[in-house]
Coordinates of C-alpha atoms in Angstrom, one line a residue:
X232 CA -59.0 -31.0 -45.0
X233 CA -60.9 -28.3 -47.4
X234 CA -62.0 -25.2 -45.4
X235 CA -65.0 -25.1 -47.6
X236 CA -67.2 -28.5 -48.1
X237 CA -67.6 -27.2 -51.8
X238 CA -64.0 -27.0 -52.5
X239 CA -61.9 -30.0 -53.7
X240 CA -58.4 -28.6 -52.7
X241 CA -57.1 -28.3 -49.1
X242 CA -56.7 -24.6 -47.6
X243 CA -53.3 -23.0 -48.6
X244 CA -52.7 -20.1 -46.2
X245 CA -49.5 -19.3 -48.5
X246 CA -51.7 -18.7 -51.5
X247 CA -53.2 -15.7 -49.9
X248 CA -52.5 -12.1 -50.6
X249 CA -52.7 -9.9 -47.5
X250 CA -54.3 -6.4 -47.7
X251 CA -51.5 -3.8 -48.3
X252 CA -53.1 -1.6 -45.6
X253 CA -51.0 -2.5 -42.5
X254 CA -53.8 -1.7 -40.3
X255 CA -56.5 -3.9 -42.0
X256 CA -56.8 -7.6 -41.4
X257 CA -58.4 -8.5 -44.9
X258 CA -57.0 -10.7 -47.7
X259 CA -57.2 -9.8 -51.4
X260 CA -60.0 -11.4 -53.2
X261 CA -60.0 -12.5 -57.1
X262 CA -61.1 -8.9 -58.1
X263 CA -57.7 -7.6 -56.8
X264 CA -59.3 -5.8 -53.8
X265 CA -59.3 -6.3 -50.0
X266 CA -62.6 -8.2 -49.1
X267 CA -62.5 -6.1 -45.6
X268 CA -61.5 -2.7 -46.6
X269 CA -61.7 -2.3 -50.4
X270 CA -58.0 -1.5 -50.9
X271 CA -56.6 -2.1 -54.3
X272 CA -53.6 -4.6 -54.6
X273 CA -51.3 -2.6 -56.4
X274 CA -48.1 -5.1 -56.1
X275 CA -49.5 -8.0 -57.9
X276 CA -47.7 -10.3 -55.6
X277 CA -48.5 -12.3 -52.4
X278 CA -47.5 -10.3 -49.3
X279 CA -44.8 -12.0 -47.2
X280 CA -46.0 -12.6 -43.7
X281 CA -43.3 -10.3 -41.4
X282 CA -42.7 -13.3 -38.9
X283 CA -41.5 -15.4 -41.7
X284 CA -38.9 -13.2 -43.0
X285 CA -37.7 -11.2 -39.7
X286 CA -35.7 -13.4 -37.3
X287 CA -36.6 -12.5 -33.7
X288 CA -34.1 -9.9 -32.0
X289 CA -31.3 -11.3 -29.8
X290 CA -31.9 -11.3 -25.8
X291 CA -30.1 -8.3 -24.3
X292 CA -27.2 -9.3 -22.5
X293 CA -27.0 -8.5 -18.7
X294 CA -24.4 -5.9 -19.5
X295 CA -26.7 -4.1 -21.9
X296 CA -29.5 -3.8 -19.6
X297 CA -29.2 -0.3 -17.5
X298 CA -30.2 0.2 -13.8
X299 CA -33.3 2.0 -14.8
X300 CA -34.7 -0.9 -16.6
X301 CA -34.5 -3.2 -13.3
X302 CA -37.6 -4.6 -12.0
X303 CA -39.0 -2.6 -8.9
X304 CA -39.2 -5.4 -6.3
X305 CA -41.0 -2.6 -4.1
X306 CA -43.7 -2.2 -6.3
X307 CA -47.4 -2.6 -5.0
X308 CA -49.9 -3.6 -7.5
X309 CA -53.7 -2.2 -7.5
X310 CA -56.1 -3.9 -5.2
X311 CA -58.7 -4.1 -8.1
X312 CA -57.9 -7.4 -9.9
X313 CA -59.3 -6.1 -13.4
X314 CA -56.7 -3.3 -13.0
X315 CA -53.1 -3.4 -14.5
X316 CA -51.9 -0.4 -12.5
X317 CA -49.3 0.0 -9.6
X318 CA -49.6 2.2 -6.4
X319 CA -47.9 5.6 -6.2
X320 CA -46.0 7.0 -3.7
X321 CA -49.5 8.3 -2.0
X322 CA -51.0 4.7 -1.9
X323 CA -53.2 5.6 -5.2
X324 CA -53.2 3.4 -8.5
X325 CA -51.6 5.5 -11.3
X326 CA -54.1 3.8 -13.6
X327 CA -57.8 3.9 -12.0
X328 CA -56.9 6.0 -9.0
X329 CA -58.3 3.5 -6.4
X330 CA -56.6 3.3 -3.0
X331 CA -54.4 0.3 -2.5

């Protein structure tokens, strides 16, 4: 399915060149510059998506996980549903400061 009704060819994301600035979400246009930040493409080659070339890391085995990494089953969550904090020893949320 064409991405633009005026285009005769279907959309092919592999034909895009990503912006060389890792903090930008733009793509390189026909003029050789990023359409978002204006950075020039100095490589001349399309950027390869990092999630395609790098396989995910293997999961840690139980022997590799230290005691400090264990889940604290005694933790108490903040009473504010919009907060992601947990309560400290005094009963106050470590993120927003509200009492539990």
